[in-house]
Tab-separated table of C-alpha atoms in Angstrom:
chain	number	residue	atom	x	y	z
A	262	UNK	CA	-11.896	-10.434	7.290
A	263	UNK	CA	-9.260	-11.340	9.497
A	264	UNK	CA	-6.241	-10.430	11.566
A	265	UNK	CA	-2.640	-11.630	12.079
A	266	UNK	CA	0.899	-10.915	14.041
A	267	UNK	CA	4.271	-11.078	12.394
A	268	UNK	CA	8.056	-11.221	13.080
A	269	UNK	CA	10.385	-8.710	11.765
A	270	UNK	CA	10.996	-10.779	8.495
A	271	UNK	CA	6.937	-10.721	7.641
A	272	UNK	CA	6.655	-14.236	8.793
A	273	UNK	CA	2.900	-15.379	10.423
A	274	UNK	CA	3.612	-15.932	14.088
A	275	UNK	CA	-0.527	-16.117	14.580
A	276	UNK	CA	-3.805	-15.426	12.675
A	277	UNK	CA	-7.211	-15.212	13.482
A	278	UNK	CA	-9.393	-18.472	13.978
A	279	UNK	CA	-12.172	-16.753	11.765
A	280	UNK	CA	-10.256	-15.218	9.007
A	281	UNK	CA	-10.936	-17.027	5.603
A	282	UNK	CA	-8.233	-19.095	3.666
A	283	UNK	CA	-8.331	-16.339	0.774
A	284	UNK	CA	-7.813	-13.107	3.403
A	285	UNK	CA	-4.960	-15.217	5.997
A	286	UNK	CA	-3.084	-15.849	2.386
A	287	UNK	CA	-3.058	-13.062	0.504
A	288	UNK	CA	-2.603	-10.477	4.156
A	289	UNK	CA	0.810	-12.850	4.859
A	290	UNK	CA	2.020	-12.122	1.116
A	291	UNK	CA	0.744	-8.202	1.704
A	292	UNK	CA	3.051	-7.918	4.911
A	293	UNK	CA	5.926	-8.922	2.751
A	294	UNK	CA	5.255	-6.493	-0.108
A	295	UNK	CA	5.029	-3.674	2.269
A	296	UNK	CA	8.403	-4.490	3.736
A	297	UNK	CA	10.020	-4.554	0.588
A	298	UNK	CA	8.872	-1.331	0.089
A	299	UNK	CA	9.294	0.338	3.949
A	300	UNK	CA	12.266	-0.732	5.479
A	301	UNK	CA	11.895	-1.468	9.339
A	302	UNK	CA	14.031	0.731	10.465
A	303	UNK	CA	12.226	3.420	8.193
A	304	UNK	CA	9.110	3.045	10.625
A	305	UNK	CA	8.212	4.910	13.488
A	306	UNK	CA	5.789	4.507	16.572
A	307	UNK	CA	2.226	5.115	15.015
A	308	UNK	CA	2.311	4.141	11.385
A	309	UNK	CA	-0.081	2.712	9.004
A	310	UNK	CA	0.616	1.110	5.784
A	311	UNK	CA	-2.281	-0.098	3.722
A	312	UNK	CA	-3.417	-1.425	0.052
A	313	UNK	CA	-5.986	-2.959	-1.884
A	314	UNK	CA	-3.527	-4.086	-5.076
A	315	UNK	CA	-4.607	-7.599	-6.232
A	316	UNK	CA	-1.136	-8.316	-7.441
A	317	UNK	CA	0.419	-6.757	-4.564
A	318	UNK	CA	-1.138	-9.434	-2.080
A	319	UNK	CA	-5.387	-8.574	-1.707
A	320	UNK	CA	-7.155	-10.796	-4.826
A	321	UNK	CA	-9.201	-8.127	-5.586
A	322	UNK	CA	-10.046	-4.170	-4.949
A	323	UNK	CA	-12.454	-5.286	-2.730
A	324	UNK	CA	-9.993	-6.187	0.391
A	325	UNK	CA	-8.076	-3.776	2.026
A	326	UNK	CA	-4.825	-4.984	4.071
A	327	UNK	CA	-3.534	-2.432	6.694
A	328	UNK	CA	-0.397	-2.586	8.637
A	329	UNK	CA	0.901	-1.232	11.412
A	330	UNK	CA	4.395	-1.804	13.259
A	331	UNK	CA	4.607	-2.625	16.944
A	332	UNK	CA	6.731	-0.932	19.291
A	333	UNK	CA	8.886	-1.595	22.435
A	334	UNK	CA	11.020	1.227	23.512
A	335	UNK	CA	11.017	2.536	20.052
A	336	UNK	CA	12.444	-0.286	18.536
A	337	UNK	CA	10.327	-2.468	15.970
A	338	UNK	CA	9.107	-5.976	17.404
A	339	UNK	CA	6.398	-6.955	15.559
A	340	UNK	CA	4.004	-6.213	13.133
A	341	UNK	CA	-0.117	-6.188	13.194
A	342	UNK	CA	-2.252	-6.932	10.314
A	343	UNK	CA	-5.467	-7.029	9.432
A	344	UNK	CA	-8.063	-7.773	5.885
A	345	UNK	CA	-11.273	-6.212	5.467
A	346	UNK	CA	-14.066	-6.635	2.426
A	347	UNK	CA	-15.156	-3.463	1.521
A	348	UNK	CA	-18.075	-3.536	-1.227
A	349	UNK	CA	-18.183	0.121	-2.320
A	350	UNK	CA	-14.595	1.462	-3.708
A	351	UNK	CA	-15.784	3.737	-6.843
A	352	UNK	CA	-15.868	2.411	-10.099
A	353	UNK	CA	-18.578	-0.207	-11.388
A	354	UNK	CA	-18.043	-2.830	-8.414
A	355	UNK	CA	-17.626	-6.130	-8.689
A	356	UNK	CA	-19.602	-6.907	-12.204
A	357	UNK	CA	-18.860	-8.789	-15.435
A	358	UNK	CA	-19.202	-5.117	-17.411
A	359	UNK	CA	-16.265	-3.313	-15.174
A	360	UNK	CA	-13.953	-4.868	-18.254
A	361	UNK	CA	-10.636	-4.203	-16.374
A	362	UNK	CA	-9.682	-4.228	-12.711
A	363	UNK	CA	-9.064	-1.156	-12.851
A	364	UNK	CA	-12.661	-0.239	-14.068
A	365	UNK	CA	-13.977	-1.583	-10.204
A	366	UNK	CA	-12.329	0.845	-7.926
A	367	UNK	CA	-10.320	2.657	-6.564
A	368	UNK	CA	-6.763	1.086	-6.934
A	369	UNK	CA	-4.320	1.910	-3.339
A	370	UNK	CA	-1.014	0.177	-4.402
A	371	UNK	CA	1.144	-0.174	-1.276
A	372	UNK	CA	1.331	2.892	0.887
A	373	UNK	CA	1.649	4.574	3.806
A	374	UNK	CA	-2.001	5.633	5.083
A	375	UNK	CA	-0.589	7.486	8.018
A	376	UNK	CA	3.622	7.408	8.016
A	377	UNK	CA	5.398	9.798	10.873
A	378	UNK	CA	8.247	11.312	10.097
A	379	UNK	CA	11.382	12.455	11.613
């Protein structure tokens, strides 16, 4: 697991002291994936962004990255991260017979969990 705060242009400003190498790494690379895909000033007060895609910034189905903007008089400032392991996704898990990725769980490519709209 661990946690993080970014600028406007998906760049680390801090991280957690006890998140591992392999979450800080791929949760920066995440942040910048989901703002190529949701513009800043697409996002409102309140939303969540989130994915598990191992080529999209997680290693694996097992980590989930989640997203959210932060606010200051409804303009963007900042944004909050955070990586969790989560062992049960569908599929076979995390085994030699799964054959694919895909065959482990449940695939979330970048998306908004929760997105407000105007």
């Amino acid at each position: 697991m661990s946690a993080g705060v970014y600028d406007l242009k998906g760049q680390m400003l801090a991280q957690a002291v006890t998140g591992t190498p392999g979450h800080v790494n791929t949760m920066a690379m995440a942040v910048s994936h989901f703002l190529d895909r949701f513009p800043t000033e697409s996002m409102r007060p309140g939303d969540v962004f989130v994915t598990n895609d191992p080529w999209m910034g997680t290693g694996h189905l097992f980590d989930y990255v989640m997203v959210t903007p932060a606010f200051h008089n409804d303009d963007p400032v900042a944004f909050f991260s955070s990586t969790c392991h989560v062992t049960d996704v569908g599929g076979r898990g995390f085994t030699a017979d799964a054959g694919s990725c895909l065959r482990k769980g449940c695939l979330y490519l970048t998306c908004a969990f929760d997105q407000k709209v105007i």
